[in-house]
Coordinates of C-alpha atoms in Angstrom, one line a residue:
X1207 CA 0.0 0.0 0.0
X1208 CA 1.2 3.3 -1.1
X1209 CA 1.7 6.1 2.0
X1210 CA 0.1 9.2 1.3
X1211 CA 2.5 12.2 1.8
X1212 CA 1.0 15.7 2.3
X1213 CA 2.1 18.3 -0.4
X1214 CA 1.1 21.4 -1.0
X1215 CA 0.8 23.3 -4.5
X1216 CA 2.1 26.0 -6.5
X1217 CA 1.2 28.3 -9.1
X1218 CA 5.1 29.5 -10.7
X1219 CA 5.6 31.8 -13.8
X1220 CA 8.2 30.7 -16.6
X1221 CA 8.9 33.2 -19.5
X1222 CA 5.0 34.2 -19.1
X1223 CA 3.9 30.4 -18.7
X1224 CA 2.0 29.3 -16.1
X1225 CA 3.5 26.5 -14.1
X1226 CA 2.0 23.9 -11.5
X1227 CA 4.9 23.0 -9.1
X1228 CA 4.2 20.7 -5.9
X1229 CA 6.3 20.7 -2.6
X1230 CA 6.3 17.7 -0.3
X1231 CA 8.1 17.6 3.0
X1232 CA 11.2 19.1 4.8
X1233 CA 15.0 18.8 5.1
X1234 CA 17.3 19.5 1.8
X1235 CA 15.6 20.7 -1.4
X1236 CA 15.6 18.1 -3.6
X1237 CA 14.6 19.7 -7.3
X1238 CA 12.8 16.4 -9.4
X1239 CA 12.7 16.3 -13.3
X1240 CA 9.8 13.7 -14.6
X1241 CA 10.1 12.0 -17.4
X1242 CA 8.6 12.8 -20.6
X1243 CA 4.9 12.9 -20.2
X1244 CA 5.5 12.8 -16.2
X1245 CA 2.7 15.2 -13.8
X1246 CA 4.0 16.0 -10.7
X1247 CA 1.5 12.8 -9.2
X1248 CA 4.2 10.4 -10.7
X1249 CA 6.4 10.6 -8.0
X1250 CA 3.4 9.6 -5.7
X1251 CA 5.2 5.7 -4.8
X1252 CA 8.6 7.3 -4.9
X1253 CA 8.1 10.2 -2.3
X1254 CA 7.4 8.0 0.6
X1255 CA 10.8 7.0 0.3
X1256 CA 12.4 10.5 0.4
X1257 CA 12.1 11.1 4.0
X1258 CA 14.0 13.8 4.9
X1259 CA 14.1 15.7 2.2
X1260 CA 12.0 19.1 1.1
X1261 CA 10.9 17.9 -3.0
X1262 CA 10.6 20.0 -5.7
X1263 CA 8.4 18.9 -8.5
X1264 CA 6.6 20.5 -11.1
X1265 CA 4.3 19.6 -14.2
X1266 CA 6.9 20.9 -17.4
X1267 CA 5.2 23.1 -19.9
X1268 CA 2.2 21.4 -21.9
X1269 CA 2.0 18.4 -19.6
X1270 CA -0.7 18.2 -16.5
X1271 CA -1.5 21.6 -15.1
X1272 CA 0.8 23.4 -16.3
X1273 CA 0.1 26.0 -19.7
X1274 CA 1.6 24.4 -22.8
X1275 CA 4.3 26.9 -24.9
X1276 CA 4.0 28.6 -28.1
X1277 CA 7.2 27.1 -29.0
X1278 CA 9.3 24.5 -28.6
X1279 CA 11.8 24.6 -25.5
X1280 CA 15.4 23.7 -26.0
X1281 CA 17.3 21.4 -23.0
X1282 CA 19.1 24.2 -22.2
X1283 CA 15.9 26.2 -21.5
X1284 CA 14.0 23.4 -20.0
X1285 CA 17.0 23.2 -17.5
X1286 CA 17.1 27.0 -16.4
X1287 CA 13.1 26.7 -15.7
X1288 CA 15.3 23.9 -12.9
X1289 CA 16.4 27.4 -11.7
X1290 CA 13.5 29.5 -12.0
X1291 CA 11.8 26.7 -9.8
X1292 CA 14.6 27.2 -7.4
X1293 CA 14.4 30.9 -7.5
X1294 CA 10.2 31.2 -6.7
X1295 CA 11.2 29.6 -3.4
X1296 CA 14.4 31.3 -2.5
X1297 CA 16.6 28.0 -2.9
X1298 CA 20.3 29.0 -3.8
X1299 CA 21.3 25.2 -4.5
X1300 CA 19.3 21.9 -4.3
X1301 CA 20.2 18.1 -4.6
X1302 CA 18.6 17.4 -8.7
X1303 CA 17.2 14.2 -9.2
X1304 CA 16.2 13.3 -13.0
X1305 CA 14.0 10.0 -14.7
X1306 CA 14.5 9.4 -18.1
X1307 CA 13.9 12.7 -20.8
X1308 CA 14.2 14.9 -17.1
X1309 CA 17.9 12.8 -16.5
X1310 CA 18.3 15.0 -20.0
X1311 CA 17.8 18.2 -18.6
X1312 CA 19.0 17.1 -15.1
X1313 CA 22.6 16.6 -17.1
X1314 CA 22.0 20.0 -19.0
X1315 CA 21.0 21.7 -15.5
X1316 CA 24.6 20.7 -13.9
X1317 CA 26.5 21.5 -16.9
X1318 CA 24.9 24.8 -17.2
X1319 CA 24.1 25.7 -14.4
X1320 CA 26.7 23.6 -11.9
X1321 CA 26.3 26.2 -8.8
X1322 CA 23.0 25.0 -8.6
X1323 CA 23.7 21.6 -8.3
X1324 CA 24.8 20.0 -5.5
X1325 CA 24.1 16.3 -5.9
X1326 CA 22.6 14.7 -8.8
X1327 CA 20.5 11.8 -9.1
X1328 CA 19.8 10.1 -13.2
X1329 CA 17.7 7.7 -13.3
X1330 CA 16.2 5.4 -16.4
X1331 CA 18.5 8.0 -18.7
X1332 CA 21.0 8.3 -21.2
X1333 CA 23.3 10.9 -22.7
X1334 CA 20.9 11.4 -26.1
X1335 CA 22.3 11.5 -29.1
X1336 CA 24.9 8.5 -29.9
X1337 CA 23.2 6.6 -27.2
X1338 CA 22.2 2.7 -27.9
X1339 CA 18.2 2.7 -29.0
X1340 CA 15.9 1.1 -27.0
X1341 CA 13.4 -2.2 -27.8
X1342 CA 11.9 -1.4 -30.8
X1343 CA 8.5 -2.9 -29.4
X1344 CA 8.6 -0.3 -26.1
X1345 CA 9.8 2.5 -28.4
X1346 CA 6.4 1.9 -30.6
X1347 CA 3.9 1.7 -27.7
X1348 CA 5.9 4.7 -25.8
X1349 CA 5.3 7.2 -28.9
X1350 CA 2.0 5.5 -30.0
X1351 CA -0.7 7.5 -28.9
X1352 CA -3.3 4.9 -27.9
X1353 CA -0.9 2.9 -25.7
X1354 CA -1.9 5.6 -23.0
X1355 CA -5.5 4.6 -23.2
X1356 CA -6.4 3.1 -19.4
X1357 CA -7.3 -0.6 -20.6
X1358 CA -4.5 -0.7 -23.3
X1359 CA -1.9 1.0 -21.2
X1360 CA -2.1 -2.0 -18.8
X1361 CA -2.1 -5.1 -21.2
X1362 CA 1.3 -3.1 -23.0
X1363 CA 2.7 -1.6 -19.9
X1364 CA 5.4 -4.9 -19.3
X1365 CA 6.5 -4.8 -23.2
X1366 CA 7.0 -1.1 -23.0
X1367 CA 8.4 -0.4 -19.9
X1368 CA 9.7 -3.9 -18.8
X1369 CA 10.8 -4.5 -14.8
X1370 CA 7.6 -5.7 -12.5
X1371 CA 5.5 -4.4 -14.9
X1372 CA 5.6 -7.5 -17.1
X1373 CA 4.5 -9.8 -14.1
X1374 CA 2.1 -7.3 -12.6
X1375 CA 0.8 -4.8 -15.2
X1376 CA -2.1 -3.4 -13.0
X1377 CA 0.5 -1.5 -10.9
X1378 CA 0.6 1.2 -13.9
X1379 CA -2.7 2.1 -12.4
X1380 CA -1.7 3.8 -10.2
X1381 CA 1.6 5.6 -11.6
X1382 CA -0.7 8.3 -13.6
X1383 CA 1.0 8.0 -16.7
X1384 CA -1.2 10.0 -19.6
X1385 CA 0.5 11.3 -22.9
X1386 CA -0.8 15.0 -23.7
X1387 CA -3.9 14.7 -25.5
X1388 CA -2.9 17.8 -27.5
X1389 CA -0.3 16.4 -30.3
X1390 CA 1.3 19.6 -31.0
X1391 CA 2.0 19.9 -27.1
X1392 CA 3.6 16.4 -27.2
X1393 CA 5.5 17.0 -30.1
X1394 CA 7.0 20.6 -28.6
X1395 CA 7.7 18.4 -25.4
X1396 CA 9.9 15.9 -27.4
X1397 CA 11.7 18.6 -29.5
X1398 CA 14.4 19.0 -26.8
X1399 CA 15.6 16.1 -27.5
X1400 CA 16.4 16.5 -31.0
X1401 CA 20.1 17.6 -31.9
X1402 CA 21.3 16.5 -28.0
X1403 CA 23.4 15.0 -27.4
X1404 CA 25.9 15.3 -23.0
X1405 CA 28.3 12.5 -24.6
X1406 CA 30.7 15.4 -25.7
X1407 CA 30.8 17.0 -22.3
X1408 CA 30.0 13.9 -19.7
X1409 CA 33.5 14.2 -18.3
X1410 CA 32.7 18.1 -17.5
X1411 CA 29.9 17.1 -15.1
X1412 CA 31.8 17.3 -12.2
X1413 CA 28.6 16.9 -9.0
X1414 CA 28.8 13.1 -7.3
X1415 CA 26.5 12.1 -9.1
X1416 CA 24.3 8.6 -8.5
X1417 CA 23.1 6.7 -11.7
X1418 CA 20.2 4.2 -10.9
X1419 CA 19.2 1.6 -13.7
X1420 CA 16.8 -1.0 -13.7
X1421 CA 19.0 -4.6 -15.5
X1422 CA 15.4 -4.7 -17.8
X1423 CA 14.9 -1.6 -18.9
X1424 CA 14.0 -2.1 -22.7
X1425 CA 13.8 1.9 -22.9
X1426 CA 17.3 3.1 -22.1
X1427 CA 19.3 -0.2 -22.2
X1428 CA 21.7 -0.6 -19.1
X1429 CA 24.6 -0.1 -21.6
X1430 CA 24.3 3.6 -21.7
X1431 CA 24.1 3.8 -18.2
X1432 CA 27.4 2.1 -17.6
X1433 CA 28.6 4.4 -20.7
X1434 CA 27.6 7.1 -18.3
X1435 CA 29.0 6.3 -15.3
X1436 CA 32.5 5.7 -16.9
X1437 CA 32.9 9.1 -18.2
X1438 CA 31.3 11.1 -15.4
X1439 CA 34.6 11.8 -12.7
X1440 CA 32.4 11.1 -9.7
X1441 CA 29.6 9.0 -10.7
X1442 CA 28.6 5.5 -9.6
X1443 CA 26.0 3.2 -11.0
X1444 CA 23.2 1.4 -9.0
X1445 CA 21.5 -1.7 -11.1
X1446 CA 18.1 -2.7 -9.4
X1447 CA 17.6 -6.0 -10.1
X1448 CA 14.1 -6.9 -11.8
X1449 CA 13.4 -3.2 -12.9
X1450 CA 12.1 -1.4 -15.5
X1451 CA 12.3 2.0 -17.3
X1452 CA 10.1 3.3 -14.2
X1453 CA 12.2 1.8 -12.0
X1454 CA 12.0 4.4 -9.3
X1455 CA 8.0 3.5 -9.7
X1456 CA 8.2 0.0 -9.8
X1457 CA 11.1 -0.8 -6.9
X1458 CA 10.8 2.6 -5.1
X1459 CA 11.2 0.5 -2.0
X1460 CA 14.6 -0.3 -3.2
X1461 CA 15.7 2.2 -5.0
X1462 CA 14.8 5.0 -2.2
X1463 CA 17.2 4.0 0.8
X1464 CA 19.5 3.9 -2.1
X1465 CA 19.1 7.2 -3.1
X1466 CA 18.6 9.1 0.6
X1467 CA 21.9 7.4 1.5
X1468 CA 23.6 9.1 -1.7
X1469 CA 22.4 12.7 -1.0
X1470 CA 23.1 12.7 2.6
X1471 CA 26.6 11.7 2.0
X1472 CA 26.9 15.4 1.5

């Protein structure tokens, strides 16, 4: 059974956008990036887990709440709304955790902007362009738009995103995973992506930095993750064994301790 942890929420503004941020808890500001279609209720099973920590999430232009753009937004300034985010609530520096497309702007967020950064967290990610594709099959049903449908996003939801989800399916049910019914928004949301590419410039991230991958992933193969943590000077990798692309979903139980011990390190 999932614990319910109070949060409270926030209206933000971002170059005129209006932006629906949530804060849950207290102790060190952890700023969280969710993953390309990701609301702020993703992180519902993870923030149990987080004890300790004040967390930081917000729903990124054209996705839940939050007011889509008239334009496409680069990584670089998807990472500096990281900052603005910071700035609405006075926070100097925060610990940065990142899942999948947000490990993206995570990345761009430290290299950009590495005063802000003091720990980082990448999860289910991978340095973009040059990076080893994913499953064919769970790249089709990821970008399709009727794998998102409630009934079919279940009987998919273990071919597309692999780990538990392939022995128990009905546990997407509760990870509010909707694609933006509004296909321009979902293309502007994808548009970072194209032309990225942190492999020139891993070695320059210079936070400790934690990498967590599930060993069946068939999204972002564990190969880039080990890729990764090779040519980042102060990264380690963490393999959770049996999960998935949502592995901080699926084994938040073991994945969290993993991460809380990390960021209180510092």
């Amino acid at each position: 059974m999932t614990t319910v942890v109070p949060t409270e929420d926030v209206q933000l503004r971002f170059r005129g956008l209006r932006i629906h941020a949530q804060v849950c808890g207290e102790g060190e500001p952890l700023l969280l990036y969710s993953g390309v279609w990701g609301e702020v209720r993703l992180w519902e099973r993870l923030l149990p887990h987080l004890a300790g920590f004040r967390t930081i999430a917000f729903d990124p232009p054209g996705i839940g709440r939050s007011q889509p753009p008239p334009y496409p937004l680069s990584m670089w300034s998807l990472a500096q709304m990281g900052t603005t985010v910071l700035d609405a609530f006075g926070i100097e520096s925060a610990h940065v955790l990142g899942a999948s497309f947000g490990g993206a702007v995570a990345q761009q967020m430290a290299l950009s902007h590495p005063g802000r950064v003091r720990r980082l967290v990448l999860a289910s990610t991978s340095f973009g362009g040059g990076a080893m594709p994913g499953n064919l099959e769970a790249l089709w049903h990821f970008i399709h738009p009727r794998s998102y449908h409630p009934e079919r996003l279940e009987r998919v939801a273990g071919a597309m995103f692999g780990g538990r989800l392939r022995a128990e399916p009905q546990l997407v049910r509760s990870m509010h995973i909707r694609r933006p019914t509004d296909t321009l928004a979902a293309l502007y949301r994808v548009a970072g992506l194209i032309g990225w590419t942190s492999l020139p410039w891993l070695w320059a991230i210079g936070q400790p930095t934690l990498i967590l991958a599930g060993d069946d992933d068939p999204v972002t193969p564990l190969v880039n993750h080990r890729i990764m943590a090779a040519l980042m000077p102060r990264a380690r990798l963490h393999v959770a064994a049996g999960g998935g692309h949502l592995v901080l979903l699926d084994s938040a139980h073991q994945v969290g301790p993993v991460i809380t011990r990390f960021l209180r390190e510092g």
